[in-house]
Amino acid sequence: MKRTWWKEAVVYQVYWRSFFDSNGDGYGDLEGLIQKLDYIRDLGVDVIWLNPCYESPDKDNGYDISDYYRIMDKAGDMATFDRLLHEVHKRGMKLIMDLVVNHTSDQHPWFIESRSSKDNPKRDWYIWRDKPNNWRSYFTPSTWEYDEQTGQYYFHSFAVEQPDLNWENEEVREEIYKMMRFWLDKGIDGFRLDAIALLAKPEGFPDAENPYDIRYLTNNPGVHDYLQEMHEKVLKHYDIFTVGEVAFVSPEEGLKYVGEDRNELHTLFHFEVCDEMPTWDPIRFKQIQKRWYEGLWGKGWNSQFLNNHDHTRQVTRYGNDKQFRVESAKLLATLVHTLPGTPYIYQGEEIGMTGVKFDSIDDYNDIAMKNKYAEEVAKGRDPKEVLESLQLLSRDNSRTPMQWDDSENAGFTTGTPWLKVNPNYKEINVKQALADPNSVYYYYKKLIQLRKQNPVMVYGTFRDFSEHDPYIYAYTRELDGVRWLIVLNHCDNDNVYELPQELASVDRHLLLGNYTDVKEEGSALHMRPHEARIYALQ
Ligand code: NOJ
């Protein structure tokens, strides 16, 4: 298999508005990120993924771009961005930008022109129709919004304020490629491409049998032509790393995006775990890992993550954020860093930050949650019940400010934070984590070091020894005669894992564990709640 830096890398995602506020306006900013770069570097990560910071009315927290060539005021300005890039590189790290090319803001001058009249030269830059079909968007009951001025409907896969660009139009594509070159020529190290599987729309927009199953929005014929063109005209000319957000794909479909012979993207995020697996489902999770491994291994590269700015923090959603928070956070980290693919850390995950439950819808900011709340309440449902039903998966669970210390607002801002800080910041914060040698933070550091020193963790083949076990996940990675065994007890109780003969007959040596000692008798591994172990087998 071809060895590349981005397969070996560990990526740290910075949701900058919640990272560190340098000027007291309540929003994190690029200057704040610069001030915390040493913290990120010390963890050992290689790449920073920066959420969108382009000019934007901020209806969807930067995913509604109104000027691709400017930095939004809340984040800073272009001079600060340039300094950030310089400072990242100075520390031996790389920076990838989140880029949204499926849609813009409705305040983008292109859309303002497009909606101004039917014969405007930019009319065709967006998607206009006389009649809507029955599709739902990600955030609203219809993908179509009526525009009074010209009496037509425009298409939006997300919020009303996020009209989709018409990728069939060559001028649109050329403008996008030009803009991508602008950022790459600055020296950024790649892109996380937002909603990239949505670029192509199906011919004629046929009504869906079940409009609630929004798979019709993604992976339509033509999407690969666009990506191959993007690769040919832009991506292949730079030594960069690209990761595409690709919803609703099978490994077979996924390979079309990332196949090494395909000339499209390097890696993808599929959402069989985060979007499609609401709570921990061990057998299903193992099947997903196995299918994706078998589908991609040796042909294309995967990503590993259990949360991001759209998904509730992993220790709350998939682990135990109460009695075993520390153990559970470490177990999940072990999982993400030892399964095949490039691992991602979402800011705060490395100190075991948890989700939140605010009492009122007014304390939430997430447009997806707020729109859904309004839709359900308008149907006559009890508001309290609706709020409760939306809390666990609200995107604000992961967007609360980074918890730096136990001072007011967790040391995130001297002003009023744009989103409330999680009330548990007095116990869970960076200062505490750095002072405790057994913290989740230091465990991440060790995992990352292991990856740096052991190619088996990156390039080793994968084999699951526990397919039908609902609690224990035991698998090996193997490369050039080096064999590792990972054993995880993803459960609140003790369990004994009896090593299969093949693994029991060789010596083993513990490389990393999340308990201070190891309990085992012969081939029986006594695993405590949320215990994780990585062994080298001899
Ligand atoms: C995926 C992004 O991660 C999410 O935050 C955003 O709302 C949608 N794409 C729309 O751009």
JSON list of C-alpha atoms in Angstrom, two decimals, residues 41-199:
[
{"chain": "A", "resi": 41, "resn": "ARG", "atom": "CA", "xyz": [1.17, 20.87, 19.03]},
{"chain": "A", "resi": 42, "resn": "ASP", "atom": "CA", "xyz": [2.04, 19.44, 22.45]},
{"chain": "A", "resi": 43, "resn": "LEU", "atom": "CA", "xyz": [-0.69, 16.87, 22.04]},
{"chain": "A", "resi": 44, "resn": "GLY", "atom": "CA", "xyz": [1.28, 15.62, 19.05]},
{"chain": "A", "resi": 45, "resn": "VAL", "atom": "CA", "xyz": [-1.23, 16.13, 16.27]},
{"chain": "A", "resi": 46, "resn": "ASP", "atom": "CA", "xyz": [-0.14, 16.78, 12.68]},
{"chain": "A", "resi": 47, "resn": "VAL", "atom": "CA", "xyz": [-3.05, 18.50, 11.01]},
{"chain": "A", "resi": 48, "resn": "ILE", "atom": "CA", "xyz": [-5.60, 21.08, 12.08]},
{"chain": "A", "resi": 49, "resn": "TRP", "atom": "CA", "xyz": [-9.01, 21.09, 10.41]},
{"chain": "A", "resi": 50, "resn": "LEU", "atom": "CA", "xyz": [-10.44, 24.58, 10.72]},
{"chain": "A", "resi": 51, "resn": "ASN", "atom": "CA", "xyz": [-14.22, 24.99, 10.47]},
{"chain": "A", "resi": 52, "resn": "PRO", "atom": "CA", "xyz": [-15.38, 27.65, 7.98]},
{"chain": "A", "resi": 53, "resn": "CYS", "atom": "CA", "xyz": [-14.27, 31.17, 8.82]},
{"chain": "A", "resi": 54, "resn": "TYR", "atom": "CA", "xyz": [-15.16, 32.93, 5.55]},
{"chain": "A", "resi": 55, "resn": "GLU", "atom": "CA", "xyz": [-17.44, 35.98, 5.44]},
{"chain": "A", "resi": 56, "resn": "SER", "atom": "CA", "xyz": [-20.91, 34.77, 6.37]},
{"chain": "A", "resi": 57, "resn": "PRO", "atom": "CA", "xyz": [-24.20, 35.97, 7.88]},
{"chain": "A", "resi": 58, "resn": "ASP", "atom": "CA", "xyz": [-23.65, 32.98, 10.14]},
{"chain": "A", "resi": 59, "resn": "LYS", "atom": "CA", "xyz": [-27.10, 31.44, 9.91]},
{"chain": "A", "resi": 60, "resn": "ASP", "atom": "CA", "xyz": [-25.47, 28.02, 9.96]},
{"chain": "A", "resi": 61, "resn": "ASN", "atom": "CA", "xyz": [-22.28, 28.97, 11.77]},
{"chain": "A", "resi": 62, "resn": "GLY", "atom": "CA", "xyz": [-20.18, 29.73, 8.73]},
{"chain": "A", "resi": 63, "resn": "TYR", "atom": "CA", "xyz": [-21.57, 27.05, 6.41]},
{"chain": "A", "resi": 64, "resn": "ASP", "atom": "CA", "xyz": [-23.44, 29.84, 4.61]},
{"chain": "A", "resi": 65, "resn": "ILE", "atom": "CA", "xyz": [-20.65, 31.73, 2.86]},
{"chain": "A", "resi": 66, "resn": "SER", "atom": "CA", "xyz": [-21.26, 35.19, 1.44]},
{"chain": "A", "resi": 67, "resn": "ASP", "atom": "CA", "xyz": [-17.66, 35.92, 0.37]},
{"chain": "A", "resi": 68, "resn": "TYR", "atom": "CA", "xyz": [-15.14, 33.15, -0.20]},
{"chain": "A", "resi": 69, "resn": "TYR", "atom": "CA", "xyz": [-12.25, 35.62, -0.26]},
{"chain": "A", "resi": 70, "resn": "ARG", "atom": "CA", "xyz": [-12.81, 37.27, 3.11]},
{"chain": "A", "resi": 71, "resn": "ILE", "atom": "CA", "xyz": [-12.58, 36.20, 6.72]},
{"chain": "A", "resi": 72, "resn": "MET", "atom": "CA", "xyz": [-15.67, 36.85, 8.84]},
{"chain": "A", "resi": 73, "resn": "ASP", "atom": "CA", "xyz": [-15.27, 39.63, 11.40]},
{"chain": "A", "resi": 74, "resn": "LYS", "atom": "CA", "xyz": [-15.99, 37.35, 14.34]},
{"chain": "A", "resi": 75, "resn": "ALA", "atom": "CA", "xyz": [-13.02, 35.18, 13.35]},
{"chain": "A", "resi": 76, "resn": "GLY", "atom": "CA", "xyz": [-10.61, 38.02, 12.53]},
{"chain": "A", "resi": 77, "resn": "ASP", "atom": "CA", "xyz": [-9.21, 39.16, 9.21]},
{"chain": "A", "resi": 78, "resn": "MET", "atom": "CA", "xyz": [-7.04, 37.91, 6.38]},
{"chain": "A", "resi": 79, "resn": "ALA", "atom": "CA", "xyz": [-3.82, 39.17, 7.97]},
{"chain": "A", "resi": 80, "resn": "THR", "atom": "CA", "xyz": [-4.62, 37.09, 11.07]},
{"chain": "A", "resi": 81, "resn": "PHE", "atom": "CA", "xyz": [-5.42, 34.10, 8.91]},
{"chain": "A", "resi": 82, "resn": "ASP", "atom": "CA", "xyz": [-2.08, 34.42, 7.13]},
{"chain": "A", "resi": 83, "resn": "ARG", "atom": "CA", "xyz": [-0.32, 34.64, 10.48]},
{"chain": "A", "resi": 84, "resn": "LEU", "atom": "CA", "xyz": [-2.22, 31.60, 11.69]},
{"chain": "A", "resi": 85, "resn": "LEU", "atom": "CA", "xyz": [-1.09, 29.59, 8.69]},
{"chain": "A", "resi": 86, "resn": "HIS", "atom": "CA", "xyz": [2.48, 30.70, 9.23]},
{"chain": "A", "resi": 87, "resn": "GLU", "atom": "CA", "xyz": [2.38, 29.83, 12.93]},
{"chain": "A", "resi": 88, "resn": "VAL", "atom": "CA", "xyz": [0.86, 26.41, 12.23]},
{"chain": "A", "resi": 89, "resn": "HIS", "atom": "CA", "xyz": [3.61, 25.63, 9.72]},
{"chain": "A", "resi": 90, "resn": "LYS", "atom": "CA", "xyz": [6.27, 26.99, 12.04]},
{"chain": "A", "resi": 91, "resn": "ARG", "atom": "CA", "xyz": [5.25, 24.35, 14.55]},
{"chain": "A", "resi": 92, "resn": "GLY", "atom": "CA", "xyz": [5.53, 21.58, 11.99]},
{"chain": "A", "resi": 93, "resn": "MET", "atom": "CA", "xyz": [1.78, 21.14, 11.61]},
{"chain": "A", "resi": 94, "resn": "LYS", "atom": "CA", "xyz": [-0.53, 21.49, 8.63]},
{"chain": "A", "resi": 95, "resn": "LEU", "atom": "CA", "xyz": [-3.82, 23.30, 8.17]},
{"chain": "A", "resi": 96, "resn": "ILE", "atom": "CA", "xyz": [-6.81, 22.16, 6.16]},
{"chain": "A", "resi": 97, "resn": "MET", "atom": "CA", "xyz": [-9.74, 24.46, 5.53]},
{"chain": "A", "resi": 98, "resn": "ASP", "atom": "CA", "xyz": [-13.37, 23.49, 5.63]},
{"chain": "A", "resi": 99, "resn": "LEU", "atom": "CA", "xyz": [-14.88, 24.53, 2.32]},
{"chain": "A", "resi": 100, "resn": "VAL", "atom": "CA", "xyz": [-18.53, 24.67, 1.31]},
{"chain": "A", "resi": 101, "resn": "VAL", "atom": "CA", "xyz": [-19.11, 24.49, -2.44]},
{"chain": "A", "resi": 102, "resn": "ASN", "atom": "CA", "xyz": [-22.50, 22.80, -2.59]},
{"chain": "A", "resi": 103, "resn": "HIS", "atom": "CA", "xyz": [-24.24, 26.01, -1.53]},
{"chain": "A", "resi": 104, "resn": "THR", "atom": "CA", "xyz": [-23.61, 29.61, -0.58]},
{"chain": "A", "resi": 105, "resn": "SER", "atom": "CA", "xyz": [-25.39, 32.08, 1.64]},
{"chain": "A", "resi": 106, "resn": "ASP", "atom": "CA", "xyz": [-28.48, 33.76, 0.20]},
{"chain": "A", "resi": 107, "resn": "GLN", "atom": "CA", "xyz": [-26.48, 36.95, 0.88]},
{"chain": "A", "resi": 108, "resn": "HIS", "atom": "CA", "xyz": [-23.72, 35.97, -1.53]},
{"chain": "A", "resi": 109, "resn": "PRO", "atom": "CA", "xyz": [-23.63, 38.52, -4.40]},
{"chain": "A", "resi": 110, "resn": "TRP", "atom": "CA", "xyz": [-24.02, 35.63, -6.86]},
{"chain": "A", "resi": 111, "resn": "PHE", "atom": "CA", "xyz": [-27.37, 34.69, -5.34]},
{"chain": "A", "resi": 112, "resn": "ILE", "atom": "CA", "xyz": [-28.49, 38.29, -4.96]},
{"chain": "A", "resi": 113, "resn": "GLU", "atom": "CA", "xyz": [-27.95, 38.68, -8.69]},
{"chain": "A", "resi": 114, "resn": "SER", "atom": "CA", "xyz": [-29.45, 35.30, -9.50]},
{"chain": "A", "resi": 115, "resn": "ARG", "atom": "CA", "xyz": [-32.70, 36.08, -7.71]},
{"chain": "A", "resi": 116, "resn": "SER", "atom": "CA", "xyz": [-32.96, 39.61, -9.12]},
{"chain": "A", "resi": 117, "resn": "SER", "atom": "CA", "xyz": [-34.58, 38.56, -12.43]},
{"chain": "A", "resi": 118, "resn": "LYS", "atom": "CA", "xyz": [-35.20, 35.54, -14.60]},
{"chain": "A", "resi": 119, "resn": "ASP", "atom": "CA", "xyz": [-32.88, 36.81, -17.29]},
{"chain": "A", "resi": 120, "resn": "ASN", "atom": "CA", "xyz": [-30.00, 37.80, -15.05]},
{"chain": "A", "resi": 121, "resn": "PRO", "atom": "CA", "xyz": [-26.76, 36.18, -16.31]},
{"chain": "A", "resi": 122, "resn": "LYS", "atom": "CA", "xyz": [-26.38, 34.48, -12.93]},
{"chain": "A", "resi": 123, "resn": "ARG", "atom": "CA", "xyz": [-29.92, 33.09, -12.87]},
{"chain": "A", "resi": 124, "resn": "ASP", "atom": "CA", "xyz": [-28.61, 29.68, -13.86]},
{"chain": "A", "resi": 125, "resn": "TRP", "atom": "CA", "xyz": [-25.91, 29.69, -11.16]},
{"chain": "A", "resi": 126, "resn": "TYR", "atom": "CA", "xyz": [-28.54, 28.39, -8.75]},
{"chain": "A", "resi": 127, "resn": "ILE", "atom": "CA", "xyz": [-31.43, 25.98, -9.23]},
{"chain": "A", "resi": 128, "resn": "TRP", "atom": "CA", "xyz": [-34.79, 27.55, -10.09]},
{"chain": "A", "resi": 129, "resn": "ARG", "atom": "CA", "xyz": [-38.06, 25.77, -10.93]},
{"chain": "A", "resi": 130, "resn": "ASP", "atom": "CA", "xyz": [-41.70, 26.74, -11.44]},
{"chain": "A", "resi": 131, "resn": "LYS", "atom": "CA", "xyz": [-42.93, 23.98, -9.16]},
{"chain": "A", "resi": 132, "resn": "PRO", "atom": "CA", "xyz": [-41.49, 22.30, -6.07]},
{"chain": "A", "resi": 133, "resn": "ASN", "atom": "CA", "xyz": [-41.31, 18.52, -5.65]},
{"chain": "A", "resi": 134, "resn": "ASN", "atom": "CA", "xyz": [-41.96, 16.79, -2.32]},
{"chain": "A", "resi": 135, "resn": "TRP", "atom": "CA", "xyz": [-38.39, 16.63, -1.04]},
{"chain": "A", "resi": 136, "resn": "ARG", "atom": "CA", "xyz": [-37.39, 17.60, 2.46]},
{"chain": "A", "resi": 137, "resn": "SER", "atom": "CA", "xyz": [-34.13, 19.38, 3.13]},
{"chain": "A", "resi": 138, "resn": "TYR", "atom": "CA", "xyz": [-31.78, 18.58, 5.98]},
{"chain": "A", "resi": 139, "resn": "PHE", "atom": "CA", "xyz": [-33.08, 21.50, 7.99]},
{"chain": "A", "resi": 140, "resn": "THR", "atom": "CA", "xyz": [-36.57, 22.32, 6.64]},
{"chain": "A", "resi": 141, "resn": "PRO", "atom": "CA", "xyz": [-39.79, 20.60, 5.47]},
{"chain": "A", "resi": 142, "resn": "SER", "atom": "CA", "xyz": [-39.09, 21.47, 1.81]},
{"chain": "A", "resi": 143, "resn": "THR", "atom": "CA", "xyz": [-36.00, 21.85, -0.36]},
{"chain": "A", "resi": 144, "resn": "TRP", "atom": "CA", "xyz": [-37.79, 24.61, -2.26]},
{"chain": "A", "resi": 145, "resn": "GLU", "atom": "CA", "xyz": [-38.34, 28.22, -1.29]},
{"chain": "A", "resi": 146, "resn": "TYR", "atom": "CA", "xyz": [-40.72, 30.46, -3.18]},
{"chain": "A", "resi": 147, "resn": "ASP", "atom": "CA", "xyz": [-39.27, 33.76, -4.31]},
{"chain": "A", "resi": 148, "resn": "GLU", "atom": "CA", "xyz": [-41.92, 36.47, -4.73]},
{"chain": "A", "resi": 149, "resn": "GLN", "atom": "CA", "xyz": [-39.93, 38.68, -7.03]},
{"chain": "A", "resi": 150, "resn": "THR", "atom": "CA", "xyz": [-39.66, 36.26, -9.92]},
{"chain": "A", "resi": 151, "resn": "GLY", "atom": "CA", "xyz": [-42.40, 33.80, -9.00]},
{"chain": "A", "resi": 152, "resn": "GLN", "atom": "CA", "xyz": [-40.13, 30.73, -8.98]},
{"chain": "A", "resi": 153, "resn": "TYR", "atom": "CA", "xyz": [-38.75, 28.38, -6.35]},
{"chain": "A", "resi": 154, "resn": "TYR", "atom": "CA", "xyz": [-35.06, 27.94, -5.56]},
{"chain": "A", "resi": 155, "resn": "PHE", "atom": "CA", "xyz": [-33.50, 24.76, -4.28]},
{"chain": "A", "resi": 156, "resn": "HIS", "atom": "CA", "xyz": [-31.73, 24.37, -0.90]},
{"chain": "A", "resi": 157, "resn": "SER", "atom": "CA", "xyz": [-30.47, 21.13, 0.60]},
{"chain": "A", "resi": 158, "resn": "PHE", "atom": "CA", "xyz": [-30.04, 22.78, 4.01]},
{"chain": "A", "resi": 159, "resn": "ALA", "atom": "CA", "xyz": [-31.55, 26.01, 5.41]},
{"chain": "A", "resi": 160, "resn": "VAL", "atom": "CA", "xyz": [-33.61, 28.45, 3.35]},
{"chain": "A", "resi": 161, "resn": "GLU", "atom": "CA", "xyz": [-30.66, 30.83, 3.63]},
{"chain": "A", "resi": 162, "resn": "GLN", "atom": "CA", "xyz": [-28.33, 28.28, 1.96]},
{"chain": "A", "resi": 163, "resn": "PRO", "atom": "CA", "xyz": [-29.28, 28.05, -1.74]},
{"chain": "A", "resi": 164, "resn": "ASP", "atom": "CA", "xyz": [-27.54, 25.25, -3.66]},
{"chain": "A", "resi": 165, "resn": "LEU", "atom": "CA", "xyz": [-25.22, 26.21, -6.48]},
{"chain": "A", "resi": 166, "resn": "ASN", "atom": "CA", "xyz": [-25.97, 24.75, -9.89]},
{"chain": "A", "resi": 167, "resn": "TRP", "atom": "CA", "xyz": [-22.94, 22.58, -10.60]},
{"chain": "A", "resi": 168, "resn": "GLU", "atom": "CA", "xyz": [-24.19, 21.88, -14.11]},
{"chain": "A", "resi": 169, "resn": "ASN", "atom": "CA", "xyz": [-23.20, 25.43, -14.95]},
{"chain": "A", "resi": 170, "resn": "GLU", "atom": "CA", "xyz": [-19.61, 25.57, -16.12]},
{"chain": "A", "resi": 171, "resn": "GLU", "atom": "CA", "xyz": [-19.08, 29.18, -15.05]},
{"chain": "A", "resi": 172, "resn": "VAL", "atom": "CA", "xyz": [-19.98, 28.21, -11.50]},
{"chain": "A", "resi": 173, "resn": "ARG", "atom": "CA", "xyz": [-17.48, 25.39, -11.51]},
{"chain": "A", "resi": 174, "resn": "GLU", "atom": "CA", "xyz": [-14.73, 27.58, -12.91]},
{"chain": "A", "resi": 175, "resn": "GLU", "atom": "CA", "xyz": [-15.37, 30.26, -10.28]},
{"chain": "A", "resi": 176, "resn": "ILE", "atom": "CA", "xyz": [-15.19, 27.63, -7.54]},
{"chain": "A", "resi": 177, "resn": "TYR", "atom": "CA", "xyz": [-11.94, 26.20, -8.89]},
{"chain": "A", "resi": 178, "resn": "LYS", "atom": "CA", "xyz": [-10.44, 29.67, -9.09]},
{"chain": "A", "resi": 179, "resn": "MET", "atom": "CA", "xyz": [-11.36, 30.29, -5.47]},
{"chain": "A", "resi": 180, "resn": "MET", "atom": "CA", "xyz": [-9.90, 26.95, -4.39]},
{"chain": "A", "resi": 181, "resn": "ARG", "atom": "CA", "xyz": [-6.62, 27.85, -6.11]},
{"chain": "A", "resi": 182, "resn": "PHE", "atom": "CA", "xyz": [-6.60, 31.15, -4.24]},
{"chain": "A", "resi": 183, "resn": "TRP", "atom": "CA", "xyz": [-6.52, 29.31, -0.90]},
{"chain": "A", "resi": 184, "resn": "LEU", "atom": "CA", "xyz": [-4.14, 26.61, -2.03]},
{"chain": "A", "resi": 185, "resn": "ASP", "atom": "CA", "xyz": [-1.75, 29.21, -3.42]},
{"chain": "A", "resi": 186, "resn": "LYS", "atom": "CA", "xyz": [-1.63, 30.73, 0.05]},
{"chain": "A", "resi": 187, "resn": "GLY", "atom": "CA", "xyz": [-0.10, 27.46, 1.15]},
{"chain": "A", "resi": 188, "resn": "ILE", "atom": "CA", "xyz": [-2.93, 25.71, 2.98]},
{"chain": "A", "resi": 189, "resn": "ASP", "atom": "CA", "xyz": [-2.56, 21.95, 3.11]},
{"chain": "A", "resi": 190, "resn": "GLY", "atom": "CA", "xyz": [-5.92, 20.80, 1.88]},
{"chain": "A", "resi": 191, "resn": "PHE", "atom": "CA", "xyz": [-9.66, 20.87, 2.28]},
{"chain": "A", "resi": 192, "resn": "ARG", "atom": "CA", "xyz": [-12.41, 19.22, 4.21]},
{"chain": "A", "resi": 193, "resn": "LEU", "atom": "CA", "xyz": [-15.10, 19.39, 1.56]},
{"chain": "A", "resi": 194, "resn": "ASP", "atom": "CA", "xyz": [-18.52, 19.98, 3.02]},
{"chain": "A", "resi": 195, "resn": "ALA", "atom": "CA", "xyz": [-21.57, 18.08, 1.76]},
{"chain": "A", "resi": 196, "resn": "ILE", "atom": "CA", "xyz": [-19.59, 17.05, -1.30]},
{"chain": "A", "resi": 197, "resn": "ALA", "atom": "CA", "xyz": [-21.84, 14.10, -2.19]},
{"chain": "A", "resi": 198, "resn": "LEU", "atom": "CA", "xyz": [-24.67, 16.56, -2.85]},
{"chain": "A", "resi": 199, "resn": "LEU", "atom": "CA", "xyz": [-23.17, 18.39, -5.83]}
]
